[in-house]
Short mmCIF file of C-alpha atoms in Angstrom, two decimals:
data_model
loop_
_atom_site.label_atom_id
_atom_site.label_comp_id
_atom_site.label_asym_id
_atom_site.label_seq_id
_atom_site.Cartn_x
_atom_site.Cartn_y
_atom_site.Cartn_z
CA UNK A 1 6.92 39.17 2.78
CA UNK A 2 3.67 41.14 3.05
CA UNK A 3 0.33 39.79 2.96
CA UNK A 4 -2.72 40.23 4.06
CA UNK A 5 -3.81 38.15 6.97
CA UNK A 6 -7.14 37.04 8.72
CA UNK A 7 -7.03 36.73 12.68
CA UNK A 8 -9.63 34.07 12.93
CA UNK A 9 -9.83 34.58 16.29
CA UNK A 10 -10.34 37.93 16.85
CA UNK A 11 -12.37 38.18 13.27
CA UNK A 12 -10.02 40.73 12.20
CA UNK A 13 -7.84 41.22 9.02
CA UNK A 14 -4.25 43.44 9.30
CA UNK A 15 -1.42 43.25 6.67
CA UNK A 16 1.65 41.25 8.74
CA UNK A 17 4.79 40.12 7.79
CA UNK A 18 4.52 36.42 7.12
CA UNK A 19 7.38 33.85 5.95
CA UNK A 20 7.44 32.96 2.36
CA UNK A 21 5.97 30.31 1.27
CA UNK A 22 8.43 27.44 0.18
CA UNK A 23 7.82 25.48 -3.43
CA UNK A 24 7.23 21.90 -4.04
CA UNK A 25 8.47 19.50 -6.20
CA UNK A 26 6.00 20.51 -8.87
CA UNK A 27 5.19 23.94 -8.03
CA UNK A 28 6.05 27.19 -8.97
CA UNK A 29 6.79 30.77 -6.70
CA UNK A 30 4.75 33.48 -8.03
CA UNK A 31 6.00 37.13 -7.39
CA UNK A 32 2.43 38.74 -7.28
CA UNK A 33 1.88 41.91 -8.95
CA UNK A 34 -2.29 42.33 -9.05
CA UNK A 35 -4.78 40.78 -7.57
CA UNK A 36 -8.46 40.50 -8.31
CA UNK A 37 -11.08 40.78 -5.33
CA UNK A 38 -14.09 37.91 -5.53
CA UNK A 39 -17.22 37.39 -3.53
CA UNK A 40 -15.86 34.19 -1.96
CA UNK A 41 -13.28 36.64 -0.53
CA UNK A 42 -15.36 39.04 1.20
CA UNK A 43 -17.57 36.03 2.56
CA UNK A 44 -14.60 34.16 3.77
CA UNK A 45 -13.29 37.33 5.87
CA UNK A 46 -16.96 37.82 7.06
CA UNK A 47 -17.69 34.30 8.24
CA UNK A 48 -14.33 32.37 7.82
CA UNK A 49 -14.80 28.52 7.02
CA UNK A 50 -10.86 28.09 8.26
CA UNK A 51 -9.85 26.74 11.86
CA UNK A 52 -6.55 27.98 11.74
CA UNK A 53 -5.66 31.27 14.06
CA UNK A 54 -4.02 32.95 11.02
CA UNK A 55 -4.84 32.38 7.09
CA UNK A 56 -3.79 34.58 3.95
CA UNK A 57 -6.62 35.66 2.60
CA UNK A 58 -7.33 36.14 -1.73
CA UNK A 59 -8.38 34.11 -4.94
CA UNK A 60 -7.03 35.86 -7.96
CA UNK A 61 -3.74 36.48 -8.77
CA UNK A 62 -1.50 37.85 -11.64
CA UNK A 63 2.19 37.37 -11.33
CA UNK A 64 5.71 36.13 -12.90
CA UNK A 65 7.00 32.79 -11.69
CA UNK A 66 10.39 33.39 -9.62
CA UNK A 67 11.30 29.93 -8.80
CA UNK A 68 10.09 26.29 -9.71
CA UNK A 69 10.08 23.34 -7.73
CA UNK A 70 12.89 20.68 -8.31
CA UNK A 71 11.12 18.31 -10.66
CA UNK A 72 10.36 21.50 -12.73
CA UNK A 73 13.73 22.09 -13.38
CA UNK A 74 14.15 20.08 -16.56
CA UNK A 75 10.21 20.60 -17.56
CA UNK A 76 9.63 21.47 -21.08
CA UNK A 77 5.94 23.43 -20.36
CA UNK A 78 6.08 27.55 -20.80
CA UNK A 79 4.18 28.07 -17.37
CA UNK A 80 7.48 26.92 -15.29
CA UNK A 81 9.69 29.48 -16.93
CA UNK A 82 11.59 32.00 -15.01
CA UNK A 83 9.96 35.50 -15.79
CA UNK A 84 6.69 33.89 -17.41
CA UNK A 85 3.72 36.53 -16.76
CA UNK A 86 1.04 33.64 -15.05
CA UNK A 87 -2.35 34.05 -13.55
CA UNK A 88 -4.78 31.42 -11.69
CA UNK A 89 -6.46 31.18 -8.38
CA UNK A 90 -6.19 29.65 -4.93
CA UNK A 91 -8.87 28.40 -2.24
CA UNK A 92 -7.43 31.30 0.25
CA UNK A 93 -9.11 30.64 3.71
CA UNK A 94 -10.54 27.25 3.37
CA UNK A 95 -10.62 24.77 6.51
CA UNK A 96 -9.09 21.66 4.72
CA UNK A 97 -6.67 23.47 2.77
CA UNK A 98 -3.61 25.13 4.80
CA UNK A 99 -2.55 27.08 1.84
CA UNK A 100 -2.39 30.53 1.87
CA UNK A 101 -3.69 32.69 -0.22
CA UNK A 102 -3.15 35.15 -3.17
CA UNK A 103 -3.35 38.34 -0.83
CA UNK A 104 0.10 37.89 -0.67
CA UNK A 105 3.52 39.57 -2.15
CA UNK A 106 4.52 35.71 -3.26
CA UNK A 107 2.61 32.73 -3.18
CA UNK A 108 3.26 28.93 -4.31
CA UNK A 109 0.49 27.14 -6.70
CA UNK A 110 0.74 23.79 -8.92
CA UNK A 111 1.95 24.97 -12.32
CA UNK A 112 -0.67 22.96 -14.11
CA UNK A 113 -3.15 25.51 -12.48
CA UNK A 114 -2.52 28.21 -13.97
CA UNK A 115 -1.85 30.01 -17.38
CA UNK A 116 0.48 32.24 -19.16
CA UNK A 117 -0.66 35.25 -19.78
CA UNK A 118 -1.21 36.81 -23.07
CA UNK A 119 0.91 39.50 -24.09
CA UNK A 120 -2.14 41.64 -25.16
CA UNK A 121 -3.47 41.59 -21.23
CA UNK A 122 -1.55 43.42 -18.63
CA UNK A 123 -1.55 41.56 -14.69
CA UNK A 124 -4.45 44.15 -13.75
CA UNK A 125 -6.46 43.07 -16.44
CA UNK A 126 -5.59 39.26 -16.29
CA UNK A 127 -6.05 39.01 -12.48
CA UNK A 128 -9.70 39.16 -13.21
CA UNK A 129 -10.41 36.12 -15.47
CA UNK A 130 -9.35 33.02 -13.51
CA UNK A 131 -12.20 32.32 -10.84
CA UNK A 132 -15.06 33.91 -13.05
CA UNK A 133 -13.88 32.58 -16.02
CA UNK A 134 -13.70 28.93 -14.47
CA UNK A 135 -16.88 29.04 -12.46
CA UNK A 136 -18.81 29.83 -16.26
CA UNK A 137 -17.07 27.20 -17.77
CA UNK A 138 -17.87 24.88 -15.25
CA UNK A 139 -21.58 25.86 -15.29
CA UNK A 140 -21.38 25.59 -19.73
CA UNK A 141 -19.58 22.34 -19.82
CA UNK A 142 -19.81 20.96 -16.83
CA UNK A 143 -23.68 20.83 -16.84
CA UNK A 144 -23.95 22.75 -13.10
CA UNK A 145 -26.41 24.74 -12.46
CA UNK A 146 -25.69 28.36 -10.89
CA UNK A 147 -27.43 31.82 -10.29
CA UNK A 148 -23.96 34.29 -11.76
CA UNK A 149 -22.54 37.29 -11.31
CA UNK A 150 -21.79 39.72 -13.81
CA UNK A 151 -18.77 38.56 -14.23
CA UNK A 152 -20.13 34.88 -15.16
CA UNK A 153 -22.59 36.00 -17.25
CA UNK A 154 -19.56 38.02 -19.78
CA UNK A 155 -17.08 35.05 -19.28
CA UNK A 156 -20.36 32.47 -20.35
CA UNK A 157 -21.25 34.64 -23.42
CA UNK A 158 -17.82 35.04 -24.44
CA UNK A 159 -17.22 30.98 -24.32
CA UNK A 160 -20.58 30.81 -26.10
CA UNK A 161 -19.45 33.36 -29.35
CA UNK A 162 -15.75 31.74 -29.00
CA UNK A 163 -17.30 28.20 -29.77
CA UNK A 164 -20.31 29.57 -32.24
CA UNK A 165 -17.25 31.19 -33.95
CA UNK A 166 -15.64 28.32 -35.24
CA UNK A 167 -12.40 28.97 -33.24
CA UNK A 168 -12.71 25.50 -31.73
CA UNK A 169 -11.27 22.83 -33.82
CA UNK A 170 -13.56 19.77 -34.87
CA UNK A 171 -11.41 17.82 -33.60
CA UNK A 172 -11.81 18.93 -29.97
CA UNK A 173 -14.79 17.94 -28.50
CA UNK A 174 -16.46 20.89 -26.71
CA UNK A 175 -19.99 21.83 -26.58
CA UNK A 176 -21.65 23.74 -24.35
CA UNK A 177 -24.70 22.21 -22.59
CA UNK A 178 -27.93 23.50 -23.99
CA UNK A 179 -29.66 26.21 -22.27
CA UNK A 180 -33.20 26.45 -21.71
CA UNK A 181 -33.92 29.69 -20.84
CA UNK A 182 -35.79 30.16 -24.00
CA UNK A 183 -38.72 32.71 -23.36
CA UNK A 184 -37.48 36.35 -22.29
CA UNK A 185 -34.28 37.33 -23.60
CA UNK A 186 -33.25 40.38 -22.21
CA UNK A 187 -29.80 39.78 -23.30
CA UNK A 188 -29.69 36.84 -26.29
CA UNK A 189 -26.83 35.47 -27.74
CA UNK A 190 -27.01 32.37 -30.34
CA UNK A 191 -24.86 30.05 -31.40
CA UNK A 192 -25.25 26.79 -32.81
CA UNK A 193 -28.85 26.31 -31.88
CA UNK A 194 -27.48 27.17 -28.42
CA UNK A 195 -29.99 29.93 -26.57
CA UNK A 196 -28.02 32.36 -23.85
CA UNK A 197 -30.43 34.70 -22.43
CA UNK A 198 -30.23 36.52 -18.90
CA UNK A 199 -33.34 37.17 -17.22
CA UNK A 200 -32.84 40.72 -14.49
CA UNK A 201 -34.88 38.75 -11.34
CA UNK A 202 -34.84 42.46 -9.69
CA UNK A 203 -36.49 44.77 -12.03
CA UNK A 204 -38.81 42.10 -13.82
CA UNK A 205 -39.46 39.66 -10.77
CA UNK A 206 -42.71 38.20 -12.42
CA UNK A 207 -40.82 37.44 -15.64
CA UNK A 208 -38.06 35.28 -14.27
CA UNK A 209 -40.56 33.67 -11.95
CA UNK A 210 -42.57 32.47 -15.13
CA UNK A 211 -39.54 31.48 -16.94
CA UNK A 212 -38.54 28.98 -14.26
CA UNK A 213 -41.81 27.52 -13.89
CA UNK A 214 -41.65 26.63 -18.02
CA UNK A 215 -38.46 25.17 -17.47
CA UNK A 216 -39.01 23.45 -14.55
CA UNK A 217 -38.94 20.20 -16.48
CA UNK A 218 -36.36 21.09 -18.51
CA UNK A 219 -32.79 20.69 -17.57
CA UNK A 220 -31.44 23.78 -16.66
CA UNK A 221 -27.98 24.25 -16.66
CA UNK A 222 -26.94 27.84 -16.56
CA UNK A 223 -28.82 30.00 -14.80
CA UNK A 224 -28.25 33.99 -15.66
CA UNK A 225 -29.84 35.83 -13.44
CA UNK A 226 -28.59 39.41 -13.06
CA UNK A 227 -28.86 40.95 -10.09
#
């Protein structure tokens, strides 16, 4: 198969003709069809973290799962379905991990990461949710505090609306980390007493500087910052 391939070595990165990649017991062959490109992409090609003379590079993927691993066979779950439209992400060039990556015409991933697809979003459009959409959550629920992308910022908005929205059930128990980025709001979105506001650190530098010295007591747990 194809895929795209970084020469650690020589610092280089050529499309080669690599074996493919082989399932486990509880994994699942993706054939590829679109791919998303992240930031942790382009930096891993620039300064490459791996110690391996050859790694498939890529995060995002969008694909339909080919093949499943043998104790998938019998599995009653929709994501290890032959012809299931899937999406999810990999750690493509990383220095403990000898996966490779989503670069790739096929690649192998544990079912339970990833997701079926809904019919309403085609692979192009689906290729782009899984790392941004996970690193927002992460920063929401997960109480970690980050400076986000674009990207973030829509995906942390969106979860903010989805759960203001009553789409949640009360009997799940999600809620988002308040956010103390109160004074500002460039960009505000409420819900539930719940304060999303992003703060542009280029064209209003002073601004954002004030805003973290108010909250500098506070705990801050989503930063959005656009740049």
């Amino acid at each position: 198969m194809l895929a795209l391939v970084l020469n650690t070595n020589e610092n280089s990165i050529t499309v080669q003709d690599v074996p493919k990649p082989k399932t486990g017991p509880k994994q699942i062959l993706v054939c590829v069809r679109a791919v998303a490109l992240n930031h942790v992409d382009y930096m891993n090609a620039l300064k490459p973290l791996a110690a391996q003379a050859k790694r498939v590079l890529g995060s995002d993927f969008a694909g339909k799962v080919v093949e499943v691993g043998l104790d998938l066979i019998d599995f009653d779950d929709p994501r290890v379905k032959i012809g299931q439209r899937v999406s999810g992400f990999l750690q493509g060039v990383n220095s403990v991990n000898d996966r490779p990556g989503a670069f790739a015409e096929y690649l192998v991933v544990e079912y339970d990461l990833c997701w079926t697809i809904p019919r309403s979003l085609s692979f192009e459009e689906d290729a782009t949710v899984s790392l941004a959409g996970m690193t927002a959550a992460q920063a929401i629920f997960g109480g970690v505090a980050i400076c986000s992308t674009t990207e973030t910022r829509s995906f942390a908005a969106a979860f903010y609306q989805f759960l203001g929205s009553g789409a949640v059930s009360n009997e799940v128990k999600l809620q988002p980390n308040p956010v103390r980025l109160l004074p500002g709001g460039l960009d505000k979105i409420s819900s539930k007493g719940f304060n999303l506001l992003s703060v542009n650190q280029k064209s209003e530098p002073g601004q954002a500087t004030e805003i973290f010295k108010r909250v500098s007591g506070e705990k801050l747990v989503f930063s959005l910052t656009a740049r």
